[in-house]
PDB file of C-alpha atoms in Angstrom:
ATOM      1  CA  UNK R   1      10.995  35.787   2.429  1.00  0.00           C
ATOM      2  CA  UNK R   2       9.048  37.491  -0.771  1.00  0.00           C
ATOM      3  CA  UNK R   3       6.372  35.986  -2.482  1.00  0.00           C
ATOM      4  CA  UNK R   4       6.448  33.535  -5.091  1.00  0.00           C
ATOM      5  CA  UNK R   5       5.709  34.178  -7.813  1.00  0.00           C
ATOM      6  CA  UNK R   6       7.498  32.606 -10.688  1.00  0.00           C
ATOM      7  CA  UNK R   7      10.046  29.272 -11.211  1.00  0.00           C
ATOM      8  CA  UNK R   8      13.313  29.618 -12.715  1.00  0.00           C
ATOM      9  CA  UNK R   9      15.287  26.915 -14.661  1.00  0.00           C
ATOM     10  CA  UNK R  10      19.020  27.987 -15.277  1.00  0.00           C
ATOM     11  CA  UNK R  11      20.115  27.978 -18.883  1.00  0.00           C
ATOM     12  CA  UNK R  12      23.711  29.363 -18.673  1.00  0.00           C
ATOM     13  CA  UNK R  13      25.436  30.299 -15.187  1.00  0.00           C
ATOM     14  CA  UNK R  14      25.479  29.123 -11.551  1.00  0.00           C
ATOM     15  CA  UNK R  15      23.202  30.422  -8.262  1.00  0.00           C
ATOM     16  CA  UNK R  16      23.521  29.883  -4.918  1.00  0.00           C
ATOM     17  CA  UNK R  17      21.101  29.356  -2.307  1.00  0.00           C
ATOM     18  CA  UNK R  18      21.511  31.337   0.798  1.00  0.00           C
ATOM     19  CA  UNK R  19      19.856  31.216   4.211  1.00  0.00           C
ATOM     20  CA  UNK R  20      20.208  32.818   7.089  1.00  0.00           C
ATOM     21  CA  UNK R  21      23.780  34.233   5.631  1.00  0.00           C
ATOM     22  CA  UNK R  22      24.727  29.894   5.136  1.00  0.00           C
ATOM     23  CA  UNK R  23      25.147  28.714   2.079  1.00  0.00           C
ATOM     24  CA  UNK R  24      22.649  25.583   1.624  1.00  0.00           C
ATOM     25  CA  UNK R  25      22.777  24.676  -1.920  1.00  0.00           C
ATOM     26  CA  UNK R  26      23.467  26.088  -5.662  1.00  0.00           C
ATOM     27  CA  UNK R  27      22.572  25.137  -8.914  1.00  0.00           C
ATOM     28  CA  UNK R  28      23.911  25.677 -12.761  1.00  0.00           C
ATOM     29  CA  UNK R  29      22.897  24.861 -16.376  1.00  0.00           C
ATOM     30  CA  UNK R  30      20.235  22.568 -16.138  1.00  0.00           C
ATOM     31  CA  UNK R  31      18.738  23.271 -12.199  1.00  0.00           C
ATOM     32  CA  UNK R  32      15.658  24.810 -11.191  1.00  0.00           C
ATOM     33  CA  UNK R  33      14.421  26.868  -8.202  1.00  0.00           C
ATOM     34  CA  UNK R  34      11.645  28.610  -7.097  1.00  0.00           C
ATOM     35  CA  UNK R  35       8.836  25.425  -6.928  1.00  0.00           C
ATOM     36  CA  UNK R  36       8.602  25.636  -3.039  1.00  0.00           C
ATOM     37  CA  UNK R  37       7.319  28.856  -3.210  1.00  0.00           C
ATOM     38  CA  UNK R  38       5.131  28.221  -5.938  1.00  0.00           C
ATOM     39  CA  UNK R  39       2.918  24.593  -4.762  1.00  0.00           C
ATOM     40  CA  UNK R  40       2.865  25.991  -1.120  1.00  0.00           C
ATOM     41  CA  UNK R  41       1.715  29.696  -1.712  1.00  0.00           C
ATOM     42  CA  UNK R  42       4.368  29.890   1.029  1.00  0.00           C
ATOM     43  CA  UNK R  43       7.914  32.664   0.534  1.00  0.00           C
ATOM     44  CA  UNK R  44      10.626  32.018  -0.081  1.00  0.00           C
ATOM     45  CA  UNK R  45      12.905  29.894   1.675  1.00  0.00           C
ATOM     46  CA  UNK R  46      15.994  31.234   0.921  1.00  0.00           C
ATOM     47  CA  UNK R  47      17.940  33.515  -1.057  1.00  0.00           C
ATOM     48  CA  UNK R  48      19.119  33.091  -4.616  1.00  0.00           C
ATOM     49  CA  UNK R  49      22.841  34.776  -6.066  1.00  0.00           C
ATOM     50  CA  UNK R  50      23.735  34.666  -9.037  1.00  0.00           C
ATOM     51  CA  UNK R  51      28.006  33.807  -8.882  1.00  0.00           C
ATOM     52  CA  UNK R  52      28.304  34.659 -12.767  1.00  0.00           C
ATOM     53  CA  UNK R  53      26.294  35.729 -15.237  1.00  0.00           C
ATOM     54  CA  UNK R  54      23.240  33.955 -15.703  1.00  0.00           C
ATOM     55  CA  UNK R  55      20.498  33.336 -18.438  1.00  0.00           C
ATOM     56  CA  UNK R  56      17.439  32.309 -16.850  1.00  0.00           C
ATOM     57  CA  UNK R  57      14.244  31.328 -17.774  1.00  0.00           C
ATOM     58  CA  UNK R  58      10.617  31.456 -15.449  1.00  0.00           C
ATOM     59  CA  UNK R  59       7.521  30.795 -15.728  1.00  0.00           C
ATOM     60  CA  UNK R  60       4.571  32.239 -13.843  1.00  0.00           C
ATOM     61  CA  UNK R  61       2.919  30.216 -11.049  1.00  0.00           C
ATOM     62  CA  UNK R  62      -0.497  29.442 -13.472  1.00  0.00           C
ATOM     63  CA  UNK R  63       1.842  28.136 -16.189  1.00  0.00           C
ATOM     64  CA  UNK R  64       3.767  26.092 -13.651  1.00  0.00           C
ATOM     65  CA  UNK R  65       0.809  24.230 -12.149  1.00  0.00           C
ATOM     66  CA  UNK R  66      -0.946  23.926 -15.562  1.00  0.00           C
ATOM     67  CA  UNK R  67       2.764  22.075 -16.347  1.00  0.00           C
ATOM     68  CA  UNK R  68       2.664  20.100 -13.547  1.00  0.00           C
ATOM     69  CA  UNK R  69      -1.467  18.962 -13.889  1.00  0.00           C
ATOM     70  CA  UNK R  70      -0.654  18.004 -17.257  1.00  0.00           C
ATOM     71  CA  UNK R  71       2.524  16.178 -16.417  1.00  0.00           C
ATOM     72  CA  UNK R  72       0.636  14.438 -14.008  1.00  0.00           C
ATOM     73  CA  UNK R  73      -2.074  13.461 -16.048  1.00  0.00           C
ATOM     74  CA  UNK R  74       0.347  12.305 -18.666  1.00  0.00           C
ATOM     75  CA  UNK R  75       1.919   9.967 -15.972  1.00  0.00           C
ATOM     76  CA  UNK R  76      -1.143   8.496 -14.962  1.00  0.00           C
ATOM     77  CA  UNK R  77      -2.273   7.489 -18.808  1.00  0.00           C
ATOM     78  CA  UNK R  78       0.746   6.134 -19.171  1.00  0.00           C
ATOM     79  CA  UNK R  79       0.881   3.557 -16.038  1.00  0.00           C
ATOM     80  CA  UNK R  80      -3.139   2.865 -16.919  1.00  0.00           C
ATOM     81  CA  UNK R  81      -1.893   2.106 -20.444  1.00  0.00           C
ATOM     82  CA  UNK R  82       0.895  -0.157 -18.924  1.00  0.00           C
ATOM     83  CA  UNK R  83      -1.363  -1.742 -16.760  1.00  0.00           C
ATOM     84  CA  UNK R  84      -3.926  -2.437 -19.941  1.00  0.00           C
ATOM     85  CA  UNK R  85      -1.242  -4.659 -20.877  1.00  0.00           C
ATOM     86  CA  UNK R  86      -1.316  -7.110 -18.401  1.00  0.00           C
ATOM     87  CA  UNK R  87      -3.779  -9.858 -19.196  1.00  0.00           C
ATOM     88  CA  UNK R  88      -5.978 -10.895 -16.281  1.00  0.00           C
ATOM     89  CA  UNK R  89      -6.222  -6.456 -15.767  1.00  0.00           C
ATOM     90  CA  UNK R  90      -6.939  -5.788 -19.654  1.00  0.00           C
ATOM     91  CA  UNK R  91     -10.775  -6.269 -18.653  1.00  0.00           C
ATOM     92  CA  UNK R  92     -11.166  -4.108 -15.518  1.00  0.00           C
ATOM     93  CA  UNK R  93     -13.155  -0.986 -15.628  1.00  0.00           C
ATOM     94  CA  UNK R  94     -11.476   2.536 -15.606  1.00  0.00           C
ATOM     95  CA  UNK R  95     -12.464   2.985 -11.985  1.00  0.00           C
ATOM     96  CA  UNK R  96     -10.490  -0.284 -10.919  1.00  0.00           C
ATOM     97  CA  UNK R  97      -8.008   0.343 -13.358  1.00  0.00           C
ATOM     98  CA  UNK R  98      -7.603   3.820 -11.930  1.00  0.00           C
ATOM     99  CA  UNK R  99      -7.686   2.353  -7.746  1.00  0.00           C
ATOM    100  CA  UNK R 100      -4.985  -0.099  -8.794  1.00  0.00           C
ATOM    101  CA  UNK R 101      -3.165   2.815 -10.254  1.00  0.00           C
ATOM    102  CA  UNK R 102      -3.549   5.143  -7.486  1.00  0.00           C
ATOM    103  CA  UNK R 103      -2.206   1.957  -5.500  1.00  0.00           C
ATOM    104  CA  UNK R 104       1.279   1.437  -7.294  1.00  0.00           C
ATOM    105  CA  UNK R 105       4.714   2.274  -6.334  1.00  0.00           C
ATOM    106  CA  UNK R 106       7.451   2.545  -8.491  1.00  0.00           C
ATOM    107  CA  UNK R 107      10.650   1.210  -7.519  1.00  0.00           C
ATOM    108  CA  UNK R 108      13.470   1.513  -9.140  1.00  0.00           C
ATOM    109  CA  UNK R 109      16.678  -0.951  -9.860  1.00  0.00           C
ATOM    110  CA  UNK R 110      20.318  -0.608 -10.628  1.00  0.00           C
ATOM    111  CA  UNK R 111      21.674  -3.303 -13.647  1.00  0.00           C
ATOM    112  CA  UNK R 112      22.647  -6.274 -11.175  1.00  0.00           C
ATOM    113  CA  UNK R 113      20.296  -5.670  -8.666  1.00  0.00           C
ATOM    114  CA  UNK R 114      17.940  -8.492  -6.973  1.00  0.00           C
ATOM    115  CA  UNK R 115      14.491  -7.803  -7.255  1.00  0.00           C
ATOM    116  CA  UNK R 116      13.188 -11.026  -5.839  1.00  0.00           C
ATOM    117  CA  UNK R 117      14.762 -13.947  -4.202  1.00  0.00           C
ATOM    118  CA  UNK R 118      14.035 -17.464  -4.691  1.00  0.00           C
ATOM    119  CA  UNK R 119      12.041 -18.767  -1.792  1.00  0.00           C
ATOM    120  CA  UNK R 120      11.315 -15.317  -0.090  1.00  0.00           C
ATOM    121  CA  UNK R 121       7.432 -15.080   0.736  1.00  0.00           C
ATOM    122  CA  UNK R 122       5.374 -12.894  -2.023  1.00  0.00           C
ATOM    123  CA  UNK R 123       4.544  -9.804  -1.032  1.00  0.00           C
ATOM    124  CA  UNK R 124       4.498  -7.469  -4.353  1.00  0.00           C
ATOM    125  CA  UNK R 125       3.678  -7.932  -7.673  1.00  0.00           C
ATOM    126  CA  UNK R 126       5.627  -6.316 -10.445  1.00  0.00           C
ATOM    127  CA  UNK R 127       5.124  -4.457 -13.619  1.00  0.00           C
ATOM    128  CA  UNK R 128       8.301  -4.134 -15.800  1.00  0.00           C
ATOM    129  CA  UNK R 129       7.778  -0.699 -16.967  1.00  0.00           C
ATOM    130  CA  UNK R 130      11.450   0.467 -17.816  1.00  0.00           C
ATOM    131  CA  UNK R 131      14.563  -1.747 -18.749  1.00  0.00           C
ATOM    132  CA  UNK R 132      14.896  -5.835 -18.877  1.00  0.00           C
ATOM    133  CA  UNK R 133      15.361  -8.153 -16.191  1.00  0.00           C
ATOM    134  CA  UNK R 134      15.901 -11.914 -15.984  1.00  0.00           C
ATOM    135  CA  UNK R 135      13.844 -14.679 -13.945  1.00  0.00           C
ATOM    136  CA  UNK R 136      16.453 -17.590 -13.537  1.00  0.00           C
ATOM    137  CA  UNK R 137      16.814 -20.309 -11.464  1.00  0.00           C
ATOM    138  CA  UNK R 138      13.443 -21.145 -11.673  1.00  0.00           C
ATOM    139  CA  UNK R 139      11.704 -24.156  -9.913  1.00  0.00           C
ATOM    140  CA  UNK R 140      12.129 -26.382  -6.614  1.00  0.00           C
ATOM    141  CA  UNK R 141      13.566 -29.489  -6.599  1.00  0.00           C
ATOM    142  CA  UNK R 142      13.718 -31.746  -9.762  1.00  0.00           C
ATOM    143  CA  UNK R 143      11.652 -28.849 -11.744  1.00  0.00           C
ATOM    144  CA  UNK R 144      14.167 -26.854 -13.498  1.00  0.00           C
ATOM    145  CA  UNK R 145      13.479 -24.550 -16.620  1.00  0.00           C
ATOM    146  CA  UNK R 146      15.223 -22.231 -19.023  1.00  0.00           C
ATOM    147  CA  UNK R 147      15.165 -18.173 -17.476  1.00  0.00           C
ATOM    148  CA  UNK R 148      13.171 -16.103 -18.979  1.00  0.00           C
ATOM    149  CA  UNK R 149      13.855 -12.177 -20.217  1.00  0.00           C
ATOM    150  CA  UNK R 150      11.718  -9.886 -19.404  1.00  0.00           C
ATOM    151  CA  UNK R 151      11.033  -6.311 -21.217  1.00  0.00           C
ATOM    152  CA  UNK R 152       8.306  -3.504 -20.672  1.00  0.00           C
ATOM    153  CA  UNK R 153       5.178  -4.313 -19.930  1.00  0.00           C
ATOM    154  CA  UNK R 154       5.852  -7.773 -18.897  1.00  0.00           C
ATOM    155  CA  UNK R 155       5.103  -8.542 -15.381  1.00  0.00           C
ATOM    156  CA  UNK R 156       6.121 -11.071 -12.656  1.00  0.00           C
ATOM    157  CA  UNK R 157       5.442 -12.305  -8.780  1.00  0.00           C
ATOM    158  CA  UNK R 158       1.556 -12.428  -9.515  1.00  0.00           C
ATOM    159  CA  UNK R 159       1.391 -16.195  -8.349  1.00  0.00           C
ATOM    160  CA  UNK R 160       2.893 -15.810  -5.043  1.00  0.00           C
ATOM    161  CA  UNK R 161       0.938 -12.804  -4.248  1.00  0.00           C
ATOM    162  CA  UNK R 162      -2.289 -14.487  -5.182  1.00  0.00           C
ATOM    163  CA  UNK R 163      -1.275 -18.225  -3.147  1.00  0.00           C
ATOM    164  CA  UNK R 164       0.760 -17.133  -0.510  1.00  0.00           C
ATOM    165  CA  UNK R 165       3.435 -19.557  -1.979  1.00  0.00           C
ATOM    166  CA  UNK R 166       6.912 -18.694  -1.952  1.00  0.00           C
ATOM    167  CA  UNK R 167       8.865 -17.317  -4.472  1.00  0.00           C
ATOM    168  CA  UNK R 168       9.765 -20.093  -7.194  1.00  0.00           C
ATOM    169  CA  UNK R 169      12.371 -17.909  -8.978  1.00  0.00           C
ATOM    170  CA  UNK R 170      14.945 -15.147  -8.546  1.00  0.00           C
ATOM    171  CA  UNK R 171      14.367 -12.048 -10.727  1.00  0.00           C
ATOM    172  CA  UNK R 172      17.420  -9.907 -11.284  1.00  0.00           C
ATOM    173  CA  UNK R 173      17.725  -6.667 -13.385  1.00  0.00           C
ATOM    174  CA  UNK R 174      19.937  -6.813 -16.188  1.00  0.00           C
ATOM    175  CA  UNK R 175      19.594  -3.259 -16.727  1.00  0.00           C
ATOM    176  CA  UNK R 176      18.176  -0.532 -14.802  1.00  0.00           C
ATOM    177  CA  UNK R 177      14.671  -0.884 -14.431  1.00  0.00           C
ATOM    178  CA  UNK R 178      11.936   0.920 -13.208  1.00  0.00           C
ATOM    179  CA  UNK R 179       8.775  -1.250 -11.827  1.00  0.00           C
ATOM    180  CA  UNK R 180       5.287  -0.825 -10.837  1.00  0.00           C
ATOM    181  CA  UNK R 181       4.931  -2.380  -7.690  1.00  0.00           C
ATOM    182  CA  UNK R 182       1.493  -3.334  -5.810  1.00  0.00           C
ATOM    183  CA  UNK R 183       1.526  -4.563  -2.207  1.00  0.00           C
ATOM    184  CA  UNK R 184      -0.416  -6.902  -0.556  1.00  0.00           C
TER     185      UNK R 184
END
């Protein structure tokens, strides 16, 4: 119930998280707490105990939201900068560059995964951001060609987006990828 007023990341030990006299959670080398507190201007939700000794660090709420604008800001050059890459959006403006942006989803994928099925209607486009994947199978009926690898920064399901066609290919991640996805 106090105030916020700093986050803590755990360098050395383990905490719990107690509420109403329940233990909901805990955390050791490597967790965080305290970021509720600090976005919401809200208390605290809950209790922290320490189970051993601990070696914490925190940082104030300014520092924590500078942190977080900054990370932010960071993310957002990078997916412009990722969309830059993509031919036919290399020529937008910043403002369209920036609505397309604000428009994405990222999706992830495990290695293995299906990202799009042959014949499925289009309804996203993607941006390979993270990882490879592989378009195979591609073609319908006597119109067969080699698959295709995909890294970051290359991009597929524009064409059935844009025509309303189906899906001429499966796309499958051969490692875990993370895509930028738009929607129709």
């Amino acid at each position: 119930g106090d105030i916020g007023d700093y986050f803590y990341v755990v360098e050395d030990g383990h905490v719990a998280f107690i509420v109403d006299g329940n233990h909901v959670g805990a955390c050791a080398r490597g967790g965080s707490f305290g970021e509720l507190a600090l976005l919401y201007n809200c208390p605290r939700a809950a209790t922290c105990v320490a189970n051993t000794d601990c070696r914490l660090w925190k940082v104030d709420q300014h520092t924590f939201r500078q942190m977080l604008a900054n990370n932010m800001a960071n993310q957002q050059k990078g997916i412009h900068d990722v969309l830059r890459m993509v031919p036919f959006l290399s020529e937008l403006d910043d403002s369209l560059i920036a609505k397309i942006s604000d428009a994405l989803t990222t999706v992830n994928f495990h290695e293995g995964d299906r990202i799009i099925n042959k014949g499925d209607e289009g309804e996203v486009f993607y941006i390979l951001r993270e990882g490879t994947a592989k378009v195979h199978d591609i073609g319908f009926g006597d119109s067969q060609y080699v698959d295709q690898q995909l890294g970051p920064s290359d991009f597929f399901g524009e064409r059935a987006l844009l025509t309303g066609e189906a899906r001429g290919a499966n796309v499958s991640a051969v490692t875990a990828c993370s895509c930028l996805c738009l929607s129709r």
